[in-house]
mmCIF file of C-alpha atoms in Angstrom:
data_model
loop_
_atom_site.group_PDB
_atom_site.id
_atom_site.type_symbol
_atom_site.label_atom_id
_atom_site.label_comp_id
_atom_site.label_asym_id
_atom_site.label_seq_id
_atom_site.Cartn_x
_atom_site.Cartn_y
_atom_site.Cartn_z
ATOM 1 C CA MET A 721 86.265 115.984 109.977
ATOM 2 C CA ALA A 722 88.936 115.313 112.455
ATOM 3 C CA GLY A 723 91.660 117.871 112.478
ATOM 4 C CA GLY A 724 90.511 120.838 110.579
ATOM 5 C CA SER A 725 89.045 120.797 107.077
ATOM 6 C CA THR A 726 86.469 123.157 108.484
ATOM 7 C CA GLY A 727 88.852 125.577 110.142
ATOM 8 C CA ALA A 728 89.279 124.661 113.801
ATOM 9 C CA SER A 729 92.775 126.067 113.457
ATOM 10 C CA GLY A 730 92.330 129.182 115.582
ATOM 11 C CA ARG A 731 91.380 131.429 112.655
ATOM 12 C CA ALA A 732 89.333 134.545 113.186
ATOM 13 C CA GLY A 733 85.566 134.060 113.333
ATOM 14 C CA GLY A 734 83.918 133.855 109.957
ATOM 15 C CA GLU A 735 86.787 132.085 108.178
ATOM 16 C CA PHE A 736 87.181 128.454 107.296
ATOM 17 C CA VAL A 737 89.816 126.432 105.487
ATOM 18 C CA LEU A 738 89.164 123.809 102.835
ATOM 19 C CA ARG A 739 91.966 121.332 102.244
ATOM 20 C CA PRO A 740 91.064 119.165 99.258
ATOM 21 C CA TRP A 741 93.262 116.260 100.370
ATOM 22 C CA GLU A 742 91.448 116.168 103.723
ATOM 23 C CA LEU A 743 88.057 116.291 102.012
ATOM 24 C CA HIS A 744 89.091 113.308 99.872
ATOM 25 C CA GLY A 745 90.197 111.435 103.000
ATOM 26 C CA GLU A 746 86.916 112.136 104.766
ATOM 27 C CA GLY A 747 85.043 111.172 101.595
ATOM 28 C CA ARG A 748 86.740 107.773 101.627
ATOM 29 C CA GLU A 749 85.699 107.340 105.279
ATOM 30 C CA PHE A 750 82.048 108.084 104.497
ATOM 31 C CA GLU A 751 82.119 105.681 101.548
ATOM 32 C CA LYS A 752 83.620 102.997 103.794
ATOM 33 C CA LEU A 753 80.974 103.609 106.485
ATOM 34 C CA GLY A 754 78.201 103.428 103.885
ATOM 35 C CA GLY A 755 79.556 100.090 102.666
ATOM 36 C CA GLU A 756 79.817 98.728 106.207
ATOM 37 C CA LEU A 757 76.247 99.813 106.964
ATOM 38 C CA ALA A 758 75.028 98.140 103.770
ATOM 39 C CA LYS A 759 76.733 94.891 104.854
ATOM 40 C CA ALA A 760 75.140 95.161 108.307
ATOM 41 C CA VAL A 761 71.699 95.665 106.743
ATOM 42 C CA THR A 762 72.217 92.601 104.573
ATOM 43 C CA ALA A 763 73.209 90.578 107.657
ATOM 44 C CA LEU A 764 70.095 91.862 109.467
ATOM 45 C CA GLU A 765 67.891 90.874 106.541
ATOM 46 C CA GLU A 766 69.410 87.396 106.443
ATOM 47 C CA GLY A 767 69.051 87.015 110.211
ATOM 48 C CA LEU A 768 65.404 88.064 110.157
ATOM 49 C CA ALA A 769 64.711 85.702 107.265
ATOM 50 C CA ALA A 770 66.332 82.844 109.196
ATOM 51 C CA ILE A 771 64.068 83.511 112.197
ATOM 52 C CA GLY A 772 61.002 83.221 110.038
ATOM 53 C CA ALA A 773 57.685 83.771 111.837
ATOM 54 C CA PRO A 774 58.205 82.681 115.451
ATOM 55 C CA TRP A 775 55.103 84.447 116.784
ATOM 56 C CA GLY A 776 52.596 81.751 115.873
ATOM 57 C CA ALA A 777 49.373 81.614 113.916
ATOM 58 C CA ASP A 778 46.972 82.308 116.818
ATOM 59 C CA GLN A 779 45.068 85.609 117.141
ATOM 60 C CA PRO A 780 47.782 87.517 119.106
ATOM 61 C CA GLY A 781 50.488 86.136 116.796
ATOM 62 C CA SER A 782 48.557 87.110 113.681
ATOM 63 C CA GLY A 783 48.019 90.640 115.004
ATOM 64 C CA PHE A 784 51.733 90.984 115.741
ATOM 65 C CA ALA A 785 52.647 89.611 112.302
ATOM 66 C CA THR A 786 50.421 92.174 110.585
ATOM 67 C CA VAL A 787 52.125 95.123 112.248
ATOM 68 C CA TYR A 788 55.632 93.683 112.429
ATOM 69 C CA GLY A 789 55.715 92.505 108.803
ATOM 70 C CA GLN A 790 55.097 95.989 107.449
ATOM 71 C CA ALA A 791 57.431 97.672 109.943
ATOM 72 C CA ARG A 792 60.176 95.131 109.213
ATOM 73 C CA GLY A 793 60.110 95.934 105.497
ATOM 74 C CA GLU A 794 60.107 99.672 106.158
ATOM 75 C CA LEU A 795 62.971 99.378 108.639
ATOM 76 C CA VAL A 796 65.180 97.348 106.323
ATOM 77 C CA GLY A 797 64.356 99.615 103.365
ATOM 78 C CA GLY A 798 65.100 102.727 105.428
ATOM 79 C CA LEU A 799 68.410 101.339 106.638
ATOM 80 C CA ARG A 800 69.403 100.375 103.099
ATOM 81 C CA GLY A 801 68.560 103.902 101.932
ATOM 82 C CA LEU A 802 70.569 105.368 104.808
ATOM 83 C CA ALA A 803 73.603 103.310 103.783
ATOM 84 C CA GLY A 804 73.346 104.753 100.273
ATOM 85 C CA ARG A 805 73.031 108.305 101.582
ATOM 86 C CA VAL A 806 76.051 107.924 103.880
ATOM 87 C CA ALA A 807 78.130 106.699 100.927
ATOM 88 C CA GLY A 808 76.694 109.601 98.897
ATOM 89 C CA VAL A 809 78.116 112.071 101.435
ATOM 90 C CA GLY A 810 81.530 110.618 100.579
ATOM 91 C CA ALA A 811 80.947 111.165 96.871
ATOM 92 C CA GLY A 812 79.845 114.733 97.618
ATOM 93 C CA LEU A 813 83.033 115.394 99.587
ATOM 94 C CA HIS A 814 85.114 114.150 96.630
ATOM 95 C CA THR A 815 83.199 116.504 94.341
ATOM 96 C CA MET A 816 83.703 119.388 96.769
ATOM 97 C CA ALA A 817 87.446 118.668 96.954
ATOM 98 C CA ALA A 818 87.792 118.545 93.176
ATOM 99 C CA ARG A 819 85.836 121.764 92.685
ATOM 100 C CA THR A 820 87.846 123.542 95.383
ATOM 101 C CA ALA A 821 91.119 122.496 93.752
ATOM 102 C CA ASP A 822 89.823 123.509 90.302
ATOM 103 C CA THR A 823 88.657 126.898 91.598
ATOM 104 C CA ASP A 824 91.983 127.534 93.327
ATOM 105 C CA SER A 825 93.932 126.596 90.187
ATOM 106 C CA SER A 826 91.693 128.733 88.010
ATOM 107 C CA ALA A 827 91.977 131.729 90.338
ATOM 108 C CA ALA A 828 95.753 131.343 90.547
ATOM 109 C CA SER A 829 96.125 131.058 86.767
ATOM 110 C CA GLY A 830 94.085 134.242 86.393
ATOM 111 C CA PHE A 831 96.858 136.026 88.268
ATOM 112 C CA GLY A 832 99.626 134.485 86.170
ATOM 113 C CA ALA A 833 100.535 131.762 88.660
ATOM 114 C CA THR A 834 99.559 128.213 89.445
ATOM 115 C CA ALA A 835 98.008 126.930 92.645
ATOM 116 C CA GLY A 836 100.747 126.195 95.145
ATOM 117 C CA SER A 837 102.969 129.059 93.954
ATOM 118 C CA GLY A 838 104.281 127.139 90.976
ATOM 119 C CA ALA A 839 105.119 124.015 92.942
ATOM 120 C CA THR A 840 104.266 120.705 91.356
ATOM 121 C CA ALA A 841 103.212 117.466 92.968
ATOM 122 C CA GLY A 842 105.908 115.437 91.181
ATOM 123 C CA SER A 843 103.812 114.749 88.076
ATOM 124 C CA GLY A 844 104.036 118.208 86.566
ATOM 125 C CA VAL A 845 100.542 118.969 87.878
ATOM 126 C CA PRO A 846 100.295 122.090 90.034
ATOM 127 C CA ALA A 847 100.235 121.293 93.749
ATOM 128 C CA VAL A 848 96.902 121.687 95.530
ATOM 129 C CA THR A 849 96.775 124.128 98.421
ATOM 130 C CA SER A 850 94.355 124.985 101.199
ATOM 131 C CA ALA A 851 91.671 127.498 100.352
ATOM 132 C CA VAL A 852 90.777 130.119 102.949
ATOM 133 C CA TYR A 853 87.286 131.520 102.706
ATOM 134 C CA SER A 854 85.862 134.314 104.791
ATOM 135 C CA THR A 855 82.264 134.649 105.858
ATOM 136 C CA ALA A 856 82.985 137.664 108.037
ATOM 137 C CA PRO A 857 80.630 140.584 107.301
ATOM 138 C CA GLU A 858 83.574 142.983 107.073
ATOM 139 C CA ALA A 859 85.347 140.871 104.416
ATOM 140 C CA THR A 860 85.886 142.670 101.133
ATOM 141 C CA PRO A 861 83.761 141.057 98.424
ATOM 142 C CA GLY A 862 85.902 139.780 95.584
ATOM 143 C CA ALA A 863 89.138 140.081 97.564
ATOM 144 C CA VAL A 864 91.594 137.277 96.880
ATOM 145 C CA PRO A 865 92.195 135.231 100.040
ATOM 146 C CA VAL A 866 95.680 134.370 101.160
ATOM 147 C CA VAL A 867 96.250 130.696 100.493
ATOM 148 C CA PRO A 868 98.665 129.148 103.017
ATOM 149 C CA GLY A 869 101.249 126.631 101.879
ATOM 150 C CA ASP A 870 100.576 124.217 104.767
ATOM 151 C CA LYS A 871 100.075 120.713 103.408
ATOM 152 C CA SER A 872 100.186 118.809 106.686
ATOM 153 C CA VAL A 873 97.550 116.150 107.137
#
């Protein structure tokens, strides 16, 4: 995640920042990569089908065909599954972003405010802010983190 959804912003050890808009952006990248990999797998399948069986029907060729045929199917199936899992990471990042924004809004409304200190994103919907989480052992359990107003991308 280029640029800091995970907190490479010089924060103290044990803290990280989640910016929902960055998670959505990274999610779109993973979905795009999954789609590109799926297209590449399809092209590989078509290319292998076009080659056919160039190894011959003699004894060495038959032995190669026995091993290669099974491995070819497993390889293509594995790559197709990988493409789906890469795209699934994107869907997971979208879910994480939505849940982070929902949690921030819910926590803010519990204190009589809205996420983003009452600011709206132009549609009357409360603005989404970064969420700062601490994993430091000395962090006070249940303490409300300070949510910065930085919305730079």
